[in-house]
PDB file of C-alpha atoms in Angstrom:
ATOM      1  CA  UNK Y  90      62.323 -23.578  15.498  1.00  0.00           C
ATOM      2  CA  UNK Y  91      61.624 -24.710  11.954  1.00  0.00           C
ATOM      3  CA  UNK Y  92      60.051 -21.416  10.705  1.00  0.00           C
ATOM      4  CA  UNK Y  93      63.108 -19.531  11.980  1.00  0.00           C
ATOM      5  CA  UNK Y  94      65.403 -21.839  10.043  1.00  0.00           C
ATOM      6  CA  UNK Y  95      63.469 -21.304   6.824  1.00  0.00           C
ATOM      7  CA  UNK Y  96      63.467 -17.536   7.274  1.00  0.00           C
ATOM      8  CA  UNK Y  97      67.155 -17.580   8.109  1.00  0.00           C
ATOM      9  CA  UNK Y  98      68.072 -19.574   5.027  1.00  0.00           C
ATOM     10  CA  UNK Y  99      65.921 -17.384   2.786  1.00  0.00           C
ATOM     11  CA  UNK Y 100      67.506 -14.241   4.262  1.00  0.00           C
ATOM     12  CA  UNK Y 101      71.013 -15.627   3.750  1.00  0.00           C
ATOM     13  CA  UNK Y 102      70.340 -16.676   0.155  1.00  0.00           C
ATOM     14  CA  UNK Y 103      68.579 -13.408  -0.718  1.00  0.00           C
ATOM     15  CA  UNK Y 104      71.397 -11.462   0.963  1.00  0.00           C
ATOM     16  CA  UNK Y 105      74.042 -13.283  -1.072  1.00  0.00           C
ATOM     17  CA  UNK Y 106      72.099 -12.579  -4.282  1.00  0.00           C
ATOM     18  CA  UNK Y 107      71.773  -8.887  -3.358  1.00  0.00           C
ATOM     19  CA  UNK Y 108      75.469  -8.779  -2.487  1.00  0.00           C
ATOM     20  CA  UNK Y 109      76.490 -10.200  -5.866  1.00  0.00           C
ATOM     21  CA  UNK Y 110      74.082  -7.967  -7.811  1.00  0.00           C
ATOM     22  CA  UNK Y 111      75.257  -4.908  -5.873  1.00  0.00           C
ATOM     23  CA  UNK Y 112      78.893  -5.735  -6.550  1.00  0.00           C
ATOM     24  CA  UNK Y 113      78.150  -6.052 -10.262  1.00  0.00           C
ATOM     25  CA  UNK Y 114      76.304  -2.711 -10.259  1.00  0.00           C
ATOM     26  CA  UNK Y 115      78.835  -0.832  -8.101  1.00  0.00           C
ATOM     27  CA  UNK Y 116      81.828  -2.010 -10.079  1.00  0.00           C
ATOM     28  CA  UNK Y 117      85.389  -1.547  -8.868  1.00  0.00           C
ATOM     29  CA  UNK Y 118      86.051   0.790  -5.975  1.00  0.00           C
ATOM     30  CA  UNK Y 119      87.556   3.536  -8.098  1.00  0.00           C
ATOM     31  CA  UNK Y 120      86.405   7.147  -8.075  1.00  0.00           C
ATOM     32  CA  UNK Y 121      83.467   7.858 -10.382  1.00  0.00           C
ATOM     33  CA  UNK Y 122      84.221  10.331 -13.165  1.00  0.00           C
ATOM     34  CA  UNK Y 123      80.666  11.518 -13.890  1.00  0.00           C
ATOM     35  CA  UNK Y 124      77.564  12.172 -11.824  1.00  0.00           C
ATOM     36  CA  UNK Y 125      75.681   9.302 -13.475  1.00  0.00           C
ATOM     37  CA  UNK Y 126      78.474   6.876 -12.582  1.00  0.00           C
ATOM     38  CA  UNK Y 127      78.336   8.206  -9.030  1.00  0.00           C
ATOM     39  CA  UNK Y 128      74.596   7.547  -8.796  1.00  0.00           C
ATOM     40  CA  UNK Y 129      74.984   4.000 -10.151  1.00  0.00           C
ATOM     41  CA  UNK Y 130      77.884   3.335  -7.770  1.00  0.00           C
ATOM     42  CA  UNK Y 131      75.857   4.680  -4.825  1.00  0.00           C
ATOM     43  CA  UNK Y 132      72.932   2.400  -5.676  1.00  0.00           C
ATOM     44  CA  UNK Y 133      75.272  -0.576  -5.996  1.00  0.00           C
ATOM     45  CA  UNK Y 134      76.926   0.186  -2.663  1.00  0.00           C
ATOM     46  CA  UNK Y 135      73.513   0.485  -0.976  1.00  0.00           C
ATOM     47  CA  UNK Y 136      72.437  -2.880  -2.465  1.00  0.00           C
ATOM     48  CA  UNK Y 137      75.658  -4.539  -1.265  1.00  0.00           C
ATOM     49  CA  UNK Y 138      75.094  -3.059   2.203  1.00  0.00           C
ATOM     50  CA  UNK Y 139      71.514  -4.366   2.282  1.00  0.00           C
ATOM     51  CA  UNK Y 140      72.692  -7.803   1.152  1.00  0.00           C
ATOM     52  CA  UNK Y 141      75.394  -7.889   3.833  1.00  0.00           C
ATOM     53  CA  UNK Y 142      72.893  -6.993   6.538  1.00  0.00           C
ATOM     54  CA  UNK Y 143      70.459  -9.632   5.263  1.00  0.00           C
ATOM     55  CA  UNK Y 144      73.174 -12.278   5.514  1.00  0.00           C
ATOM     56  CA  UNK Y 145      73.893 -11.211   9.107  1.00  0.00           C
ATOM     57  CA  UNK Y 146      70.173 -11.251   9.963  1.00  0.00           C
ATOM     58  CA  UNK Y 147      69.789 -14.663   8.331  1.00  0.00           C
ATOM     59  CA  UNK Y 148      72.621 -16.075  10.412  1.00  0.00           C
ATOM     60  CA  UNK Y 149      70.990 -14.607  13.530  1.00  0.00           C
ATOM     61  CA  UNK Y 150      67.624 -16.158  12.642  1.00  0.00           C
ATOM     62  CA  UNK Y 151      69.227 -19.484  11.833  1.00  0.00           C
ATOM     63  CA  UNK Y 152      71.310 -19.894  14.981  1.00  0.00           C
ATOM     64  CA  UNK Y 153      69.989 -17.480  17.605  1.00  0.00           C
ATOM     65  CA  UNK Y 154      66.237 -16.848  17.350  1.00  0.00           C
ATOM     66  CA  UNK Y 155      64.029 -19.230  19.294  1.00  0.00           C
ATOM     67  CA  UNK Y 156      66.850 -21.016  21.080  1.00  0.00           C
ATOM     68  CA  UNK Y 157      68.097 -20.836  24.622  1.00  0.00           C
ATOM     69  CA  UNK Y 158      70.993 -18.441  25.073  1.00  0.00           C
ATOM     70  CA  UNK Y 159      74.358 -20.069  25.729  1.00  0.00           C
ATOM     71  CA  UNK Y 160      77.834 -18.596  25.806  1.00  0.00           C
ATOM     72  CA  UNK Y 161      78.665 -19.631  22.224  1.00  0.00           C
ATOM     73  CA  UNK Y 162      75.364 -18.190  20.951  1.00  0.00           C
ATOM     74  CA  UNK Y 163      75.950 -14.974  22.889  1.00  0.00           C
ATOM     75  CA  UNK Y 164      79.412 -14.736  21.339  1.00  0.00           C
ATOM     76  CA  UNK Y 165      77.928 -15.294  17.881  1.00  0.00           C
ATOM     77  CA  UNK Y 166      75.375 -12.536  18.532  1.00  0.00           C
ATOM     78  CA  UNK Y 167      78.124 -10.171  19.667  1.00  0.00           C
ATOM     79  CA  UNK Y 168      80.187 -10.954  16.557  1.00  0.00           C
ATOM     80  CA  UNK Y 169      77.152 -10.350  14.333  1.00  0.00           C
ATOM     81  CA  UNK Y 170      76.418  -6.991  15.973  1.00  0.00           C
ATOM     82  CA  UNK Y 171      80.072  -5.934  15.818  1.00  0.00           C
ATOM     83  CA  UNK Y 172      80.206  -6.964  12.149  1.00  0.00           C
ATOM     84  CA  UNK Y 173      77.075  -4.975  11.319  1.00  0.00           C
ATOM     85  CA  UNK Y 174      78.456  -1.897  13.083  1.00  0.00           C
ATOM     86  CA  UNK Y 175      81.835  -2.279  11.366  1.00  0.00           C
ATOM     87  CA  UNK Y 176      80.164  -2.584   7.962  1.00  0.00           C
ATOM     88  CA  UNK Y 177      77.767   0.291   8.611  1.00  0.00           C
ATOM     89  CA  UNK Y 178      80.199   2.757  10.148  1.00  0.00           C
ATOM     90  CA  UNK Y 179      83.546   1.875   8.500  1.00  0.00           C
ATOM     91  CA  UNK Y 180      83.491  -0.222   5.342  1.00  0.00           C
ATOM     92  CA  UNK Y 181      80.574   1.142   3.356  1.00  0.00           C
ATOM     93  CA  UNK Y 182      81.030   4.846   4.164  1.00  0.00           C
ATOM     94  CA  UNK Y 183      84.701   4.554   3.197  1.00  0.00           C
ATOM     95  CA  UNK Y 184      83.812   2.747  -0.022  1.00  0.00           C
ATOM     96  CA  UNK Y 185      81.194   5.381  -0.852  1.00  0.00           C
ATOM     97  CA  UNK Y 186      83.557   8.292  -0.141  1.00  0.00           C
ATOM     98  CA  UNK Y 187      86.267   6.745  -2.327  1.00  0.00           C
ATOM     99  CA  UNK Y 188      83.830   6.296  -5.195  1.00  0.00           C
ATOM    100  CA  UNK Y 189      82.604   9.919  -4.843  1.00  0.00           C
ATOM    101  CA  UNK Y 190      86.088  11.400  -4.576  1.00  0.00           C
ATOM    102  CA  UNK Y 191      86.182  13.159  -7.939  1.00  0.00           C
ATOM    103  CA  UNK Y 192      82.576  14.389  -7.876  1.00  0.00           C
ATOM    104  CA  UNK Y 193      82.111  17.926  -6.522  1.00  0.00           C
ATOM    105  CA  UNK Y 194      81.116  19.882  -4.493  1.00  0.00           C
ATOM    106  CA  UNK Y 195      82.746  18.727  -1.273  1.00  0.00           C
ATOM    107  CA  UNK Y 196      79.996  20.071   1.005  1.00  0.00           C
ATOM    108  CA  UNK Y 197      77.444  17.803  -0.712  1.00  0.00           C
ATOM    109  CA  UNK Y 198      79.455  14.691   0.140  1.00  0.00           C
ATOM    110  CA  UNK Y 199      79.886  15.898   3.705  1.00  0.00           C
ATOM    111  CA  UNK Y 200      76.150  16.534   4.002  1.00  0.00           C
ATOM    112  CA  UNK Y 201      75.280  13.082   2.662  1.00  0.00           C
ATOM    113  CA  UNK Y 202      77.834  11.504   5.010  1.00  0.00           C
ATOM    114  CA  UNK Y 203      76.339  13.345   7.969  1.00  0.00           C
ATOM    115  CA  UNK Y 204      72.826  12.271   6.988  1.00  0.00           C
ATOM    116  CA  UNK Y 205      74.039   8.671   6.642  1.00  0.00           C
ATOM    117  CA  UNK Y 206      75.521   8.641  10.142  1.00  0.00           C
ATOM    118  CA  UNK Y 207      72.406  10.303  11.588  1.00  0.00           C
ATOM    119  CA  UNK Y 208      70.202   7.699   9.895  1.00  0.00           C
ATOM    120  CA  UNK Y 209      72.313   4.874  11.356  1.00  0.00           C
ATOM    121  CA  UNK Y 210      72.124   6.402  14.828  1.00  0.00           C
ATOM    122  CA  UNK Y 211      68.357   6.847  14.464  1.00  0.00           C
ATOM    123  CA  UNK Y 212      68.002   3.193  13.442  1.00  0.00           C
ATOM    124  CA  UNK Y 213      70.046   2.020  16.441  1.00  0.00           C
ATOM    125  CA  UNK Y 214      68.047   4.298  18.755  1.00  0.00           C
ATOM    126  CA  UNK Y 215      64.806   2.885  17.360  1.00  0.00           C
ATOM    127  CA  UNK Y 216      66.002  -0.674  17.942  1.00  0.00           C
ATOM    128  CA  UNK Y 217      67.036   0.106  21.521  1.00  0.00           C
ATOM    129  CA  UNK Y 218      63.906   2.075  22.398  1.00  0.00           C
ATOM    130  CA  UNK Y 219      62.110  -0.672  24.338  1.00  0.00           C
ATOM    131  CA  UNK Y 220      64.030  -2.835  26.781  1.00  0.00           C
ATOM    132  CA  UNK Y 221      63.796  -6.581  26.510  1.00  0.00           C
ATOM    133  CA  UNK Y 222      61.405  -7.961  29.073  1.00  0.00           C
ATOM    134  CA  UNK Y 223      62.312 -11.147  30.874  1.00  0.00           C
ATOM    135  CA  UNK Y 224      60.234 -13.271  33.158  1.00  0.00           C
ATOM    136  CA  UNK Y 225      60.988 -13.836  36.803  1.00  0.00           C
ATOM    137  CA  UNK Y 226      63.177 -16.877  37.351  1.00  0.00           C
ATOM    138  CA  UNK Y 227      63.069 -16.824  41.137  1.00  0.00           C
ATOM    139  CA  UNK Y 228      60.533 -19.296  42.469  1.00  0.00           C
ATOM    140  CA  UNK Y 229      60.868 -18.666  46.206  1.00  0.00           C
ATOM    141  CA  UNK Y 230      63.231 -18.235  49.121  1.00  0.00           C
ATOM    142  CA  UNK Y 231      64.562 -21.195  51.106  1.00  0.00           C
ATOM    143  CA  UNK Y 232      64.437 -21.497  54.884  1.00  0.00           C
ATOM    144  CA  UNK Y 233      68.082 -20.339  54.928  1.00  0.00           C
ATOM    145  CA  UNK Y 234      67.335 -17.101  53.049  1.00  0.00           C
ATOM    146  CA  UNK Y 235      68.756 -18.154  49.691  1.00  0.00           C
ATOM    147  CA  UNK Y 236      66.726 -17.762  46.528  1.00  0.00           C
ATOM    148  CA  UNK Y 237      65.501 -20.947  44.976  1.00  0.00           C
ATOM    149  CA  UNK Y 238      65.630 -21.183  41.198  1.00  0.00           C
ATOM    150  CA  UNK Y 239      63.815 -23.425  38.778  1.00  0.00           C
ATOM    151  CA  UNK Y 240      65.519 -26.657  37.846  1.00  0.00           C
ATOM    152  CA  UNK Y 241      68.178 -26.210  35.153  1.00  0.00           C
ATOM    153  CA  UNK Y 242      68.411 -22.439  35.658  1.00  0.00           C
ATOM    154  CA  UNK Y 243      71.437 -20.927  37.327  1.00  0.00           C
ATOM    155  CA  UNK Y 244      69.541 -17.837  38.469  1.00  0.00           C
ATOM    156  CA  UNK Y 245      72.073 -15.476  36.929  1.00  0.00           C
TER     157      UNK Y 245
END
């Protein structure tokens, strides 16, 4: 468990640093007036997004990886996944579209937005490609036909 804690803390700290640097680069969430400002804002937004995801991954490594799954840990995992999806599909695309509002042409922004969503779906598909394998918890069947489980395991 100790290596996971170190990795989790490093990911959280590095994510916070990336978040702050990205916020300084991106500046306020106002529409960019020139193409160069739009490029700088896009890079800043991408850095903030990467930092946010690193913080979420660090929290997952710190409190979830290498530990037995309980209801509170499952809830934390669900909150982390929902937060990542909310950031990836709502917050950052909206922020990027607001910052690119005054830059033309409109079809270019739509194309980039479509590519962004396709890339997120491809990443999720890649993560869900192989199912998680679990070991058999059933040890045997009792004389009464009920499955016997290992001590401390509910069998569910």
